[in-house]
Coordinates of N, CA and C in Angstrom, one line a residue:
M9 N 6.2 -3.2 18.4 CA 6.2 -1.9 17.6 C 4.9 -1.6 17.0
K10 N 4.6 -0.4 17.0 CA 3.2 0.2 16.5 C 3.4 0.3 15.0
L11 N 2.4 -0.4 14.3 CA 2.5 -0.3 12.8 C 1.5 0.8 12.4
D12 N 2.1 2.0 12.2 CA 1.3 3.2 11.9 C 1.7 3.9 10.6
R13 N 2.5 3.3 9.8 CA 3.0 3.9 8.6 C 2.6 3.1 7.4
F14 N 2.5 3.7 6.2 CA 2.2 3.1 4.9 C 3.3 3.4 4.0
L15 N 3.8 2.3 3.3 CA 4.8 2.5 2.3 C 4.3 2.3 0.9
V16 N 4.7 3.2 0.1 CA 4.3 3.2 -1.4 C 5.7 3.0 -2.1
C17 N 5.8 1.9 -2.8 CA 7.0 1.6 -3.5 C 6.7 1.9 -5.1
G18 N 7.2 2.9 -5.5 CA 6.9 3.2 -7.0 C 6.0 4.5 -7.1
L19 N 6.5 5.5 -7.6 CA 5.8 6.8 -7.7 C 5.5 7.2 -9.1
G20 N 5.1 6.2 -10.0 CA 4.5 6.5 -11.3 C 3.1 7.0 -11.0
S21 N 2.3 7.0 -12.1 CA 1.0 7.6 -11.9 C 0.2 6.8 -10.9
L22 N 0.2 5.5 -10.9 CA -0.6 4.7 -9.9 C -0.1 5.0 -8.4
G23 N 1.1 5.0 -8.2 CA 1.7 5.3 -6.9 C 1.4 6.6 -6.3
Q24 N 1.5 7.6 -7.4 CA 1.2 8.9 -6.9 C -0.3 9.1 -6.4
H25 N -1.3 8.4 -7.2 CA -2.7 8.4 -6.9 C -3.0 7.6 -5.7
C26 N -2.2 6.6 -5.3 CA -2.3 5.8 -4.1 C -2.0 6.7 -2.9
V27 N -0.8 7.6 -3.1 CA -0.4 8.5 -2.0 C -1.6 9.5 -1.8
L28 N -2.1 10.0 -2.8 CA -3.2 11.0 -2.7 C -4.4 10.4 -1.9
A29 N -4.8 9.2 -2.3 CA -5.9 8.5 -1.6 C -5.5 8.2 -0.2
L30 N -4.3 7.6 0.2 CA -4.0 7.4 1.5 C -4.0 8.8 2.3
H31 N -3.5 9.7 1.7 CA -3.4 11.1 2.4 C -4.8 11.5 2.9
Q32 N -5.8 11.1 2.2 CA -7.2 11.6 2.5 C -7.7 10.9 3.8
F33 N -7.0 9.8 4.2 CA -7.3 9.0 5.4 C -6.5 9.4 6.6
G34 N -5.6 10.5 6.3 CA -4.9 11.0 7.4 C -3.7 10.0 8.0
V35 N -3.2 9.3 7.2 CA -2.2 8.2 7.6 C -0.8 8.8 7.3
K36 N 0.2 8.2 8.0 CA 1.6 8.5 7.7 C 2.1 7.8 6.5
I37 N 2.6 8.5 5.5 CA 3.0 7.8 4.2 C 4.5 8.0 3.9
V38 N 5.1 7.0 3.6 CA 6.5 7.0 3.2 C 6.6 6.3 1.7
A39 N 7.4 7.1 0.9 CA 7.5 6.5 -0.5 C 8.9 6.3 -0.9
I40 N 9.1 5.4 -1.7 CA 10.4 5.0 -2.3 C 10.3 5.0 -3.8
E41 N 11.2 5.8 -4.4 CA 11.2 5.8 -5.9 C 12.7 5.7 -6.3
Q42 N 12.8 5.0 -7.3 CA 14.3 4.6 -7.8 C 15.1 5.9 -8.2
V43 N 14.3 6.7 -9.0 CA 14.9 8.0 -9.5 C 14.0 9.2 -9.1
A44 N 14.6 10.2 -8.7 CA 13.7 11.4 -8.5 C 13.2 12.0 -9.7
P45 N 11.8 12.1 -9.9 CA 11.2 12.5 -11.0 C 11.4 14.1 -11.2
Q46 N 11.4 14.5 -12.4 CA 11.6 16.0 -12.8 C 10.3 16.7 -12.4
S47 N 9.1 16.0 -12.6 CA 7.9 16.7 -12.2 C 6.9 15.6 -11.8
W48 N 5.8 16.0 -11.1 CA 4.9 15.1 -10.5 C 3.5 15.2 -11.3
E49 N 2.8 14.1 -11.5 CA 1.4 14.2 -12.0 C 0.5 14.7 -11.0
V50 N 0.7 14.4 -9.7 CA -0.1 15.0 -8.6 C 0.6 16.2 -8.1
P51 N 0.0 17.3 -8.2 CA 0.7 18.5 -7.7 C 1.1 18.5 -6.2
N52 N 2.2 18.9 -5.9 CA 2.6 19.1 -4.4 C 2.6 17.6 -3.7
L53 N 2.9 16.6 -4.5 CA 3.0 15.2 -4.0 C 3.9 15.1 -2.7
V54 N 5.0 15.7 -2.9 CA 6.1 15.6 -1.9 C 5.5 16.2 -0.5
D55 N 4.6 17.1 -0.5 CA 4.0 17.6 0.7 C 3.1 16.7 1.4
L56 N 2.7 15.7 0.6 CA 1.7 14.7 1.2 C 2.4 13.5 1.9
L57 N 3.7 13.5 1.7 CA 4.6 12.5 2.2 C 5.2 12.7 3.5
D58 N 5.3 11.8 4.4 CA 6.2 12.0 5.7 C 7.6 11.9 5.3
D59 N 7.9 11.0 4.2 CA 9.3 10.8 3.9 C 9.3 10.3 2.4
L60 N 10.3 10.8 1.6 CA 10.5 10.4 0.3 C 11.9 9.8 0.2
I61 N 12.1 8.6 -0.2 CA 13.4 8.0 -0.2 C 13.7 7.5 -1.6
I62 N 14.8 8.0 -2.1 CA 15.3 7.7 -3.5 C 16.3 6.5 -3.4
G63 N 15.9 5.4 -4.0 CA 16.6 4.1 -3.8 C 15.9 3.0 -4.4
D64 N 16.4 1.8 -4.3 CA 15.8 0.6 -4.8 C 15.1 -0.1 -3.8
C65 N 13.7 -0.3 -4.0 CA 12.9 -0.9 -2.9 C 13.2 -2.4 -2.6
R66 N 14.1 -3.0 -3.4 CA 14.4 -4.4 -3.1 C 15.6 -4.5 -2.1
E67 N 16.1 -3.4 -1.9 CA 17.4 -3.4 -1.0 C 17.1 -3.3 0.5
N68 N 17.4 -4.2 1.3 CA 17.2 -4.1 2.7 C 17.5 -2.8 3.4
N69 N 18.6 -2.2 3.1 CA 19.0 -0.9 3.7 C 18.0 0.2 3.4
V70 N 17.4 0.2 2.1 CA 16.4 1.2 1.7 C 15.1 0.9 2.5
L71 N 14.9 -0.4 2.5 CA 13.6 -0.7 3.3 C 13.7 -0.3 4.9
A72 N 14.9 -0.5 5.3 CA 15.1 -0.2 6.7 C 15.0 1.4 6.9
Q73 N 15.6 2.2 6.0 CA 15.4 3.6 6.0 C 14.0 4.0 6.0
A74 N 13.1 3.3 5.3 CA 11.7 3.6 5.2 C 11.0 3.1 6.5
Q75 N 11.7 2.6 7.4 CA 11.2 2.0 8.7 C 10.1 1.0 8.4
I76 N 10.5 0.0 7.6 CA 9.6 -1.1 7.2 C 9.1 -1.8 8.5
Q77 N 9.7 -1.9 9.5 CA 9.2 -2.6 10.8 C 8.1 -1.8 11.4
A78 N 7.9 -0.6 11.0 CA 6.7 0.2 11.5 C 5.6 0.4 10.5
C79 N 5.7 -0.3 9.3 CA 4.7 -0.2 8.3 C 3.6 -1.2 8.4
R80 N 2.4 -0.6 8.4 CA 1.2 -1.4 8.6 C 0.9 -2.1 7.3
A81 N 1.2 -1.4 6.2 CA 1.0 -1.9 4.7 C 2.1 -1.4 3.8
A82 N 2.3 -2.2 2.7 CA 3.1 -1.6 1.6 C 2.4 -1.8 0.3
L83 N 2.2 -0.7 -0.4 CA 1.7 -0.8 -1.6 C 2.8 -0.8 -2.7
I84 N 2.9 -1.9 -3.4 CA 4.1 -2.2 -4.3 C 3.5 -2.0 -5.7
V85 N 3.8 -0.8 -6.3 CA 3.1 -0.5 -7.6 C 4.0 0.0 -8.6
T86 N 5.2 -0.5 -8.7 CA 6.1 -0.2 -9.8 C 5.4 -0.8 -11.1
S87 N 5.9 -0.4 -12.3 CA 5.4 -0.9 -13.4 C 5.9 -2.3 -13.9
N88 N 6.9 -2.8 -13.0 CA 7.5 -4.1 -13.4 C 7.0 -5.1 -12.4
E89 N 6.2 -6.2 -12.9 CA 5.7 -7.1 -12.1 C 6.7 -8.0 -11.4
G90 N 7.8 -8.4 -12.1 CA 8.9 -9.1 -11.4 C 9.5 -8.4 -10.3
V91 N 9.8 -7.1 -10.5 CA 10.4 -6.3 -9.5 C 9.4 -6.2 -8.3
N92 N 8.1 -6.2 -8.5 CA 7.1 -6.0 -7.5 C 7.1 -7.4 -6.6
A93 N 7.3 -8.5 -7.3 CA 7.4 -9.7 -6.6 C 8.7 -9.7 -5.7
E94 N 9.8 -9.2 -6.3 CA 11.0 -9.2 -5.5 C 10.8 -8.3 -4.3
I95 N 10.3 -7.2 -4.4 CA 10.0 -6.3 -3.2 C 9.2 -6.9 -2.3
A96 N 8.1 -7.6 -2.6 CA 7.2 -8.2 -1.7 C 8.0 -9.3 -0.8
L97 N 8.9 -10.1 -1.6 CA 9.7 -11.1 -0.8 C 10.6 -10.3 0.2
A98 N 11.3 -9.3 -0.3 CA 12.2 -8.5 0.6 C 11.5 -7.9 1.8
I99 N 10.3 -7.3 1.6 CA 9.6 -6.8 2.7 C 9.2 -7.9 3.7
R100 N 8.7 -9.0 3.2 CA 8.3 -10.1 4.0 C 9.3 -10.6 4.9
Q101 N 10.6 -10.6 4.4 CA 11.7 -11.0 5.2 C 12.0 -10.2 6.4
L102 N 11.7 -8.9 6.2 CA 12.0 -7.9 7.3 C 10.8 -7.6 8.2
N103 N 9.6 -7.8 7.7 CA 8.5 -7.6 8.5 C 7.5 -8.6 8.2
P104 N 7.1 -9.7 9.0 CA 6.2 -10.7 8.7 C 4.7 -10.2 8.9
H105 N 4.4 -8.9 9.4 CA 3.2 -8.5 9.7 C 2.6 -7.6 8.7
T106 N 3.5 -6.9 7.9 CA 3.0 -5.8 6.9 C 2.1 -6.4 5.9
R107 N 1.0 -5.7 5.6 CA 0.1 -6.2 4.6 C 0.8 -5.8 3.3
L108 N 0.7 -6.7 2.3 CA 1.3 -6.4 1.0 C 0.2 -6.3 -0.1
V109 N 0.2 -5.1 -0.6 CA -0.8 -4.9 -1.8 C 0.1 -4.7 -3.0
V110 N -0.1 -5.6 -4.0 CA 0.8 -5.5 -5.2 C 0.2 -5.4 -6.4
R111 N 0.8 -4.6 -7.2 CA 0.3 -4.4 -8.7 C 0.9 -5.6 -9.5
S112 N -0.1 -6.4 -9.9 CA 0.3 -7.5 -10.7 C -1.0 -8.2 -11.3
A113 N -0.8 -8.6 -12.7 CA -1.8 -9.3 -13.3 C -1.4 -10.9 -13.5
K114 N -0.3 -11.3 -12.9 CA 0.1 -12.7 -13.0 C -0.7 -13.6 -12.0
T115 N -1.8 -14.1 -12.3 CA -2.8 -14.8 -11.5 C -2.1 -16.0 -10.7
N116 N -1.3 -16.9 -11.5 CA -0.7 -18.0 -10.8 C 0.4 -17.6 -9.8
L117 N 1.2 -16.5 -10.3 CA 2.3 -16.0 -9.3 C 1.6 -15.4 -8.1
N118 N 0.6 -14.6 -8.3 CA -0.1 -14.0 -7.2 C -0.6 -14.9 -6.2
Q119 N -1.2 -16.1 -6.7 CA -1.8 -17.2 -5.8 C -0.6 -17.8 -5.0
L120 N 0.5 -18.1 -5.7 CA 1.7 -18.7 -5.0 C 2.1 -17.8 -3.9
L121 N 2.3 -16.4 -4.3 CA 2.9 -15.5 -3.3 C 1.9 -15.3 -2.1
S122 N 0.7 -15.3 -2.4 CA -0.3 -15.1 -1.3 C -0.2 -16.4 -0.4
Q123 N -0.1 -17.6 -0.9 CA 0.1 -18.8 -0.1 C 1.4 -18.7 0.7
Q124 N 2.4 -18.3 0.1 CA 3.8 -18.3 0.8 C 4.0 -17.2 1.7
L125 N 3.5 -15.9 1.4 CA 3.8 -14.8 2.2 C 2.7 -14.5 3.1
G126 N 1.5 -14.8 2.8 CA 0.4 -14.4 3.7 C 0.2 -12.9 3.7
N127 N -1.1 -12.5 4.1 CA -1.4 -11.1 4.2 C -1.1 -10.3 2.9
F128 N -1.4 -10.9 1.8 CA -1.1 -10.5 0.4 C -2.2 -10.3 -0.4
I129 N -2.3 -9.3 -1.2 CA -3.2 -9.2 -2.1 C -2.7 -8.6 -3.5
A130 N -3.2 -8.9 -4.6 CA -2.7 -8.4 -5.8 C -3.8 -7.9 -6.7
Y131 N -3.6 -6.7 -7.4 CA -4.6 -6.2 -8.2 C -4.0 -5.8 -9.6
E132 N -4.7 -5.9 -10.6 CA -4.3 -5.4 -11.9 C -4.8 -3.9 -12.1
P133 N -3.9 -3.0 -12.2 CA -4.2 -1.5 -12.1 C -5.3 -1.1 -13.2
I134 N -5.3 -1.8 -14.3 CA -6.2 -1.4 -15.4 C -7.7 -1.7 -14.9
E135 N -7.9 -2.7 -14.0 CA -9.2 -3.0 -13.6 C -9.7 -2.2 -12.5
L136 N -8.8 -1.6 -11.6 CA -9.2 -1.0 -10.4 C -8.5 0.4 -10.2
P137 N -9.1 1.4 -9.7 CA -8.5 2.7 -9.5 C -7.5 2.7 -8.2
A138 N -6.7 3.7 -8.1 CA -5.8 3.9 -6.9 C -6.5 3.7 -5.7
H139 N -7.7 4.2 -5.5 CA -8.4 4.1 -4.3 C -8.6 2.7 -3.8
S140 N -8.8 1.8 -4.7 CA -8.8 0.4 -4.4 C -7.6 -0.2 -3.7
F141 N -6.4 0.2 -4.2 CA -5.2 -0.1 -3.6 C -5.0 0.4 -2.2
A142 N -5.3 1.7 -2.1 CA -5.3 2.4 -0.8 C -6.3 1.6 0.2
I143 N -7.5 1.4 -0.2 CA -8.4 0.8 0.8 C -7.9 -0.6 1.2
A144 N -7.3 -1.4 0.2 CA -6.8 -2.8 0.4 C -5.7 -2.6 1.4
A145 N -4.9 -1.5 1.5 CA -3.8 -1.5 2.4 C -4.2 -1.1 3.8
L146 N -5.5 -0.6 4.0 CA -6.1 -0.2 5.2 C -6.4 -1.5 6.0
G147 N -6.7 -2.6 5.5 CA -7.0 -3.7 6.2 C -8.0 -4.7 5.5
T148 N -8.0 -6.0 6.0 CA -8.8 -6.9 5.3 C -10.3 -6.8 5.7
D149 N -10.6 -6.2 6.8 CA -12.0 -6.0 7.1 C -12.6 -4.7 6.4
T150 N -11.8 -3.8 5.8 CA -12.3 -2.6 5.2 C -13.0 -3.0 3.8
V151 N -14.2 -2.6 3.7 CA -14.9 -2.8 2.4 C -14.9 -1.5 1.6
G152 N -14.9 -0.4 2.2 CA -14.9 0.8 1.4 C -15.1 2.1 2.4
F153 N -15.0 3.2 1.8 CA -15.2 4.5 2.5 C -16.2 5.3 1.8
F154 N -16.8 6.2 2.5 CA -17.6 7.3 1.9 C -17.7 8.5 2.7
N155 N -18.0 9.7 2.1 CA -18.0 10.9 2.7 C -19.4 11.4 3.0
L156 N -19.6 11.7 4.2 CA -21.0 12.1 4.6 C -20.9 13.4 5.4
D157 N -21.4 14.5 4.8 CA -21.3 15.8 5.5 C -19.8 16.2 5.9
G158 N -18.9 15.9 5.0 CA -17.5 16.3 5.3 C -16.7 15.3 6.2
Y159 N -17.4 14.2 6.7 CA -16.7 13.2 7.5 C -16.6 11.9 6.8
W160 N -15.3 11.3 6.7 CA -15.0 10.1 6.1 C -15.4 9.0 7.0
L161 N -16.3 8.1 6.6 CA -16.8 7.0 7.2 C -16.2 5.7 6.6
R162 N -15.8 4.8 7.4 CA -15.3 3.5 6.9 C -16.3 2.4 7.1
V163 N -16.5 1.5 6.0 CA -17.3 0.4 6.0 C -16.5 -0.8 6.2
V164 N -16.8 -1.5 7.2 CA -16.1 -2.8 7.6 C -17.0 -4.0 7.6
R165 N -16.5 -5.2 7.4 CA -17.2 -6.3 7.4 C -16.9 -7.0 8.7
Q166 N -17.9 -7.4 9.4 CA -17.7 -8.0 10.6 C -18.8 -9.2 11.0
R167 N -18.3 -10.3 11.3 CA -19.3 -11.4 11.7 C -19.9 -11.1 13.0
M168 N -21.2 -11.2 13.0 CA -21.9 -11.0 14.3 C -22.6 -12.3 14.7
S169 N -22.3 -12.7 15.9 CA -22.9 -14.0 16.4 C -24.1 -13.5 17.2
P170 N -25.1 -14.5 17.5 CA -26.2 -14.1 18.4 C -25.9 -13.5 19.7
A171 N -24.7 -13.8 20.2 CA -24.3 -13.4 21.5 C -23.5 -12.1 21.4
H172 N -23.3 -11.5 20.3 CA -22.6 -10.2 20.1 C -23.2 -9.1 20.8
P173 N -22.5 -8.3 21.6 CA -23.1 -7.3 22.3 C -23.7 -6.2 21.4

């Protein structure tokens, strides 16, 4: 199955800005929020999404509705670190390939989850902006992005051997 979707779990301020950052890269975005907000911090946020699901990100049926099997990455950015860990575990059970980008400041827990789940990275949102979460979701080789004359260019890290073409 083609992994061409990005899932954002939690649409608080950080989640909304992650959606905005991902949208700039032209990817398909699905979001899950437990309760439909009365208003959005990011104007017209719903228009940036391919799908908005109201439900609990920890539930398999909600993740299936979000088509987790087709998700290249999941940005798990609720304000509850325990819930974020539960979501990461639920997603990993359903899709062993999805990159997990998690909001968490629990260093020991993050190391354990990284060892057990693989393809996992955790950030403390106070230290990094939403763009960092979005870039982390795009892949392990992506270092950053920049705009040059209206074109978005991706900077990647690649090892080059002497025999590289």
